[in-house]
Short mmCIF file of C-alpha atoms in Angstrom, two decimals:
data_model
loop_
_atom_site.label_atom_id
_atom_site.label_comp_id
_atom_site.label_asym_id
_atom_site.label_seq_id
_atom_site.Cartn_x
_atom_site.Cartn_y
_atom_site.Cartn_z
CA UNK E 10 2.61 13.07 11.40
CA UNK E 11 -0.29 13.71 8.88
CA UNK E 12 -3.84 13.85 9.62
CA UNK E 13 -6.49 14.86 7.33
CA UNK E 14 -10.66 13.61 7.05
CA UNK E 15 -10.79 15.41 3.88
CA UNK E 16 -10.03 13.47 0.27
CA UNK E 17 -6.53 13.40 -0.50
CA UNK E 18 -5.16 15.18 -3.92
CA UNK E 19 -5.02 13.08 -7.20
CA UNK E 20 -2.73 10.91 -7.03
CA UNK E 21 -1.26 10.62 -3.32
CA UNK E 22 -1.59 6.93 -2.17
CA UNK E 23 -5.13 7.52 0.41
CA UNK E 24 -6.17 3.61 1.55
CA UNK E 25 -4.79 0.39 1.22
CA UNK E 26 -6.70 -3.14 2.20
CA UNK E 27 -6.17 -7.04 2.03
CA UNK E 28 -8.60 -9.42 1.58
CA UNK E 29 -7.56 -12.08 3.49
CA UNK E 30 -8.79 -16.23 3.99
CA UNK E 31 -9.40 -15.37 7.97
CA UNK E 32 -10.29 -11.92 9.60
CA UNK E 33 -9.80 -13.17 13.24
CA UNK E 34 -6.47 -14.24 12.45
CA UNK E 35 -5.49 -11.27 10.44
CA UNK E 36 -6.68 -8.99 13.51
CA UNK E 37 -4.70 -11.20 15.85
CA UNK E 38 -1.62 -10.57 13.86
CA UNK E 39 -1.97 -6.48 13.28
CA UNK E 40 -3.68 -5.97 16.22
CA UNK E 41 -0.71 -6.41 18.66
CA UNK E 42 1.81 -5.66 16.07
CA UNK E 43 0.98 -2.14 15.11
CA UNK E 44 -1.28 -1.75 17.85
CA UNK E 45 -4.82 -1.61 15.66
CA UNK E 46 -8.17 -1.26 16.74
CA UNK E 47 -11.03 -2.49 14.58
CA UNK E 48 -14.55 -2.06 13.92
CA UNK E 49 -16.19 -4.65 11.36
CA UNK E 50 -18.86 -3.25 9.00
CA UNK E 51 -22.48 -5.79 8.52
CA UNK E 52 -23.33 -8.23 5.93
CA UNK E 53 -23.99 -4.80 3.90
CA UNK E 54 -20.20 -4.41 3.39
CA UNK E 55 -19.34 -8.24 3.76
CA UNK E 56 -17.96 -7.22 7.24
CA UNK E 57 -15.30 -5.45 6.37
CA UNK E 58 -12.99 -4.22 8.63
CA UNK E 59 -11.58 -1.36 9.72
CA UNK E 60 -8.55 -0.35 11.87
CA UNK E 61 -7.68 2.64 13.64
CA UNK E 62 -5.16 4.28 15.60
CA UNK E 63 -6.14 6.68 18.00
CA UNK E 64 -9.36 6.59 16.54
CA UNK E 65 -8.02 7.58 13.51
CA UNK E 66 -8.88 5.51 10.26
CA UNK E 67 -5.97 4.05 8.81
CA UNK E 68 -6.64 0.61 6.31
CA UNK E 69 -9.12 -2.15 6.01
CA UNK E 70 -9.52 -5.76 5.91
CA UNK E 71 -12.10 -8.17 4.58
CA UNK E 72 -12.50 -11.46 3.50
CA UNK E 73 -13.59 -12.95 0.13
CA UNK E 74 -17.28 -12.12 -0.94
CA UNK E 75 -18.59 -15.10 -3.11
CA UNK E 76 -17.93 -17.88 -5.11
CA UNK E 77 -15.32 -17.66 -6.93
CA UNK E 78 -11.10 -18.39 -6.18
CA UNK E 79 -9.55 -15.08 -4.42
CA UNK E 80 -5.94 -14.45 -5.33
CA UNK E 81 -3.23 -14.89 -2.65
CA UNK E 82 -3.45 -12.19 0.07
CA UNK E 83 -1.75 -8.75 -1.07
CA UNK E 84 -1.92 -5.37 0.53
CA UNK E 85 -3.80 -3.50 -2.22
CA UNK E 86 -2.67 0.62 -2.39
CA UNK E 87 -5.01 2.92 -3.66
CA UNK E 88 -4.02 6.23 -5.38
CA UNK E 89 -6.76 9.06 -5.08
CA UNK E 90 -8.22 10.11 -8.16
CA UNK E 91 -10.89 13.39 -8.07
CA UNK E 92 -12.00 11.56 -11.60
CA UNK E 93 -11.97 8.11 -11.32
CA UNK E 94 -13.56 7.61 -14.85
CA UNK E 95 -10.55 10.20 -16.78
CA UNK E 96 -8.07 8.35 -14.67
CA UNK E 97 -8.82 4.65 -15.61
CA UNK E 98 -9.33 5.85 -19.25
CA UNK E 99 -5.92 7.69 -18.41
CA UNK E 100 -4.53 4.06 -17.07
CA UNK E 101 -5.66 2.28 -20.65
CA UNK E 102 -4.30 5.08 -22.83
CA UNK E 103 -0.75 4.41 -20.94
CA UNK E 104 -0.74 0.71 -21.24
CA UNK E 105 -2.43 0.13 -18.51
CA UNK E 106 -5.72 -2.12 -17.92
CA UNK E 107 -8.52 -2.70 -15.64
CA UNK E 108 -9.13 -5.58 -13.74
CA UNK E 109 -11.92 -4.73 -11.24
CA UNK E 110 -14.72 -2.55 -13.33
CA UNK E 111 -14.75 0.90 -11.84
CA UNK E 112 -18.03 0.74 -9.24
CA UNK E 113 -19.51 2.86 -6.63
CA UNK E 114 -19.23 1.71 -3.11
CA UNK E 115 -22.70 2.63 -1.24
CA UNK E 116 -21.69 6.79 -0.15
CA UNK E 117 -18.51 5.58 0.73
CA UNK E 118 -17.29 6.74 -2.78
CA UNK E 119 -15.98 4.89 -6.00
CA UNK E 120 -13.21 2.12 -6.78
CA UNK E 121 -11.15 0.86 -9.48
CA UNK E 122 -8.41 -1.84 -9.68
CA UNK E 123 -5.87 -2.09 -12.35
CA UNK E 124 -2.43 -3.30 -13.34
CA UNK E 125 0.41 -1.08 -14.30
CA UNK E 126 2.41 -2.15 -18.00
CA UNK E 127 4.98 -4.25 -15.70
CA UNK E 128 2.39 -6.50 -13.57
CA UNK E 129 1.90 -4.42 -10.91
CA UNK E 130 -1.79 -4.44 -9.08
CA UNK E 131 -3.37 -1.02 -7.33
CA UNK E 132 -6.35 0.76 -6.56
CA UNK E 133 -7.89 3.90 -7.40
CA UNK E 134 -10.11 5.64 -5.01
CA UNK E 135 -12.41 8.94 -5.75
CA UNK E 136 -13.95 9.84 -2.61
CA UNK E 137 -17.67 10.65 -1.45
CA UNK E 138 -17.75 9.98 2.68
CA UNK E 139 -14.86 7.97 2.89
CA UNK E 140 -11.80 10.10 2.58
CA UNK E 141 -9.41 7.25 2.83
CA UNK E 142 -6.46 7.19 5.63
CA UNK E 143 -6.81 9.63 8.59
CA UNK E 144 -3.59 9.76 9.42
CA UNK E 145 -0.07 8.64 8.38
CA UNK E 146 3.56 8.93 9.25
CA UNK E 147 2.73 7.84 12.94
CA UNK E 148 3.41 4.42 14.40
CA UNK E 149 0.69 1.79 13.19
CA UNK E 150 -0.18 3.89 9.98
CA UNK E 151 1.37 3.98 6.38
CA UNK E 152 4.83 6.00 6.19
CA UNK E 153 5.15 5.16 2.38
CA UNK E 154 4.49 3.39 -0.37
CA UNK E 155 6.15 2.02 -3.53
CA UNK E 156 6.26 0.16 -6.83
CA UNK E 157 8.82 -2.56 -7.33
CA UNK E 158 9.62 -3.87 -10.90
CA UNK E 159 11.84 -5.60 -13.60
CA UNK E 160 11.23 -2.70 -15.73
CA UNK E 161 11.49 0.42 -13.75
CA UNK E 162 11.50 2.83 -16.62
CA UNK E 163 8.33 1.68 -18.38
CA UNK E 164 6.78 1.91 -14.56
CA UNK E 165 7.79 5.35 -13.92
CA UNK E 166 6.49 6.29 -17.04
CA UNK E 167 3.57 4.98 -16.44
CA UNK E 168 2.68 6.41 -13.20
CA UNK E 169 3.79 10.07 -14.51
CA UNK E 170 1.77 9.72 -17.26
CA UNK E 171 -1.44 8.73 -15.48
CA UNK E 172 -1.28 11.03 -12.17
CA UNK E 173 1.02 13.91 -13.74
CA UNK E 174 4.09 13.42 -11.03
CA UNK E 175 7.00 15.23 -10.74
CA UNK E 176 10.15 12.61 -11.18
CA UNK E 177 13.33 12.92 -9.42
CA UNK E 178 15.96 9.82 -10.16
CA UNK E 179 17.57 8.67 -6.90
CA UNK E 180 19.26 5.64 -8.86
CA UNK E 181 23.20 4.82 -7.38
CA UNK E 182 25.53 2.14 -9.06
CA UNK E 183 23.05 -1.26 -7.55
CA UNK E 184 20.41 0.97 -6.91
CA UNK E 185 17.67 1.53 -9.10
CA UNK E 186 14.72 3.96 -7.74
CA UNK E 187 13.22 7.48 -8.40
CA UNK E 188 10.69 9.37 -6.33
CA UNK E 189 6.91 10.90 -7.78
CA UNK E 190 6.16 13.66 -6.62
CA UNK E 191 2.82 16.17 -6.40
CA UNK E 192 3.63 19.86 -5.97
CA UNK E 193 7.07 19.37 -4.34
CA UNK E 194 5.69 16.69 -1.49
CA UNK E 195 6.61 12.96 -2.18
CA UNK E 196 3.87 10.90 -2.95
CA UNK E 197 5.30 7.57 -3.78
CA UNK E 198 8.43 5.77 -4.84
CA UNK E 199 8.88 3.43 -8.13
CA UNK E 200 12.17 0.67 -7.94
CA UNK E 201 13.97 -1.32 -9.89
CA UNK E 202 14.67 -5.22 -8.85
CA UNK E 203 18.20 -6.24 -9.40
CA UNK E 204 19.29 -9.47 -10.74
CA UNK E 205 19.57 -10.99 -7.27
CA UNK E 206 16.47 -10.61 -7.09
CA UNK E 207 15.40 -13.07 -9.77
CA UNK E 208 12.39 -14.14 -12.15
CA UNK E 209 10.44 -14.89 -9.33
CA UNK E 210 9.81 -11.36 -8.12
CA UNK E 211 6.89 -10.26 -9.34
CA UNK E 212 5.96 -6.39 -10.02
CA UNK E 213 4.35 -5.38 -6.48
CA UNK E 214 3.44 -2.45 -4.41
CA UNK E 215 4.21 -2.72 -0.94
CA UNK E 216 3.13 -0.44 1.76
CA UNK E 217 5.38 0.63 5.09
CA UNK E 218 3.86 0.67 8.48
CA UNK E 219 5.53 3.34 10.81
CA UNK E 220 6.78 1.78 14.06
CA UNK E 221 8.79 2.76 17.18
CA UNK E 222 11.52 0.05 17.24
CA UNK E 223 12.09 -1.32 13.99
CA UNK E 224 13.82 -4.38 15.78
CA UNK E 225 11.67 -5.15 18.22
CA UNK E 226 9.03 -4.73 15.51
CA UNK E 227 10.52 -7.61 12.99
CA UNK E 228 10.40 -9.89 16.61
CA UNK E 229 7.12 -9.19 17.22
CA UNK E 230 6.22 -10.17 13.34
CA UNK E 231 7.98 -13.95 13.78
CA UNK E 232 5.57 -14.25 17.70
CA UNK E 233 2.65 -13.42 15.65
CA UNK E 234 3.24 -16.27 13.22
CA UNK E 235 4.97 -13.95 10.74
CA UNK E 236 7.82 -14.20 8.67
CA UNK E 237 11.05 -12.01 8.81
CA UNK E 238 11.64 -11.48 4.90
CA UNK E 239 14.78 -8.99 5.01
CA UNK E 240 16.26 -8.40 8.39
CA UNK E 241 16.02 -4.97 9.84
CA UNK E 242 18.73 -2.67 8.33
CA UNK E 243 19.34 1.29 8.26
CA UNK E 244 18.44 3.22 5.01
CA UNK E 245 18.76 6.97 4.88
CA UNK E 246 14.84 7.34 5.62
CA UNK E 247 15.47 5.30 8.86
CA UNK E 248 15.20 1.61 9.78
CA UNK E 249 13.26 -1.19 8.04
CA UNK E 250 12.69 -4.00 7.40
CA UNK E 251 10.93 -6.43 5.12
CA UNK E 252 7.68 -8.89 6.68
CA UNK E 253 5.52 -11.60 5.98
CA UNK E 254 2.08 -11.96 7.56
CA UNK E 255 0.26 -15.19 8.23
CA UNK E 256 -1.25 -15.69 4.81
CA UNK E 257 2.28 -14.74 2.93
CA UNK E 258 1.31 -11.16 2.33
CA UNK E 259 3.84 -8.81 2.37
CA UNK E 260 5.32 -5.44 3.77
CA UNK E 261 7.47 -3.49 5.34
CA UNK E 262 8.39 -1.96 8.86
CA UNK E 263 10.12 1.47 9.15
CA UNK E 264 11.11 3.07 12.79
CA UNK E 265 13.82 5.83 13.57
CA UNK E 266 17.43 5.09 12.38
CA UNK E 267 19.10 2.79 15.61
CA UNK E 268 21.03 5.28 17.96
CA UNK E 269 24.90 3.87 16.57
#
């Protein structure tokens, strides 16, 4: 377990949010999955949400503000940035671009979203008041994040590019993946998709919600009017599995490796 209220260093994944069609249904759903409490901002904000653990701040949720379409429902991760304008100029120079105009968000502090070179959406977050995540590696907050792509090499050198990580290839025969790193502490992971994996895939980040029972988690998820994606499994860094929420929006599980 993790818990800090002060910004987070350059480049270490600090919020995430998801706008989604319907906050009383998304609170239904993460409520009594990861066991989230919430408090909803006023029409300042567009009532966006908040949820905690333990009193402790760990993403948001809002719903559309205006007129115009909203994509499909995707958890957005944001990477902290002490230099938000140097790190989107940063994202450009690599091949990156900008797709939400860098903007200041009342004291709260100052956003950016962009794609990576591969397709891959994220955030950028300097802070002012609102350090980001509280807390994480505890049940019901993030436990790690990652980068999925068809091109993993132009996506790690992206990422090292932009936020200066430290790059240590994990790839096996099948296996495709390599961890960033800031001053020896992982930060975030970038992987490959396989050809099983198809056209369809798109470049994503996903983020991983620490739970108890991995198993009893991915039940929980189909009660809720989820979707089980990938059923729970073992990895080396524990059990997970892959979810669906009720607007399609996905992400993963990860509890303690099962006792066999």
């Amino acid at each position: 377990m993790t818990t800090r209220r002060e910004a987070w260093p350059p480049g270490t994944p600090a919020w995430a949010d998801i706008t989604v069609p319907d906050l009383a249904v998304a609170r239904a759903f993460y409520g009594p999955l990861l066991g989230w409490e919430f408090e909803v901002g006023g029409p300042e904000v567009g009532y966006y949400a908040q949820a905690f653990v333990d009193g402790r701040r760990v993403v948001g949720l809002g719903e559309p503000m205006g007129d115009d379409p909203a994509p499909p429902p995707a958890w957005c991760v944001y990477l902290a940035t002490d230099d938000l304008a140097a790190t989107v100029a940063a994202v450009a120079e690599a091949g990156g671009k900008e797709i939400v105009p860098a903007m200041p968000i009342m004291d709260f502090g100052s956003m950016a979203i962009a794609v990576d070179p591969t397709g891959a959406v994220f955030g950028v977050w300097e802070a002012a008041s609102h350090t980001g995540w509280d807390v994480v590696d505890e049940p019901g907050s993030t436990v790690w994040c990652e980068v999925m792509s068809h091109d993993q090499p132009t996506a790690v050198a992206f990422y090292q590019e932009v936020f200066g990580y430290d790059v240590e290839d994990l790839s096996a025969p099948g296996f495709t993946y390599a961890s960033l790193s800031l001053d020896g502490h992982p930060a975030a992971g970038v992987g490959g998709y396989g050809a099983q994996a198809g056209t369809a895939a798109q470049a994503a980040w996903t983020i991983y919600f620490a739970v108890t029972d991995t198993d009893a988690s991915a039940a929980h998820v189909a009660e809720l009017g989820g979707t089980v994606v990938s059923p729970p499994s073992d990895t080396p860094f524990g059990r997970m599995t892959i979810v669906s929420g009720p607007f399609g929006e996905v992400f993963a599980l990860m509890g303690p490796a099962s006792a066999s």
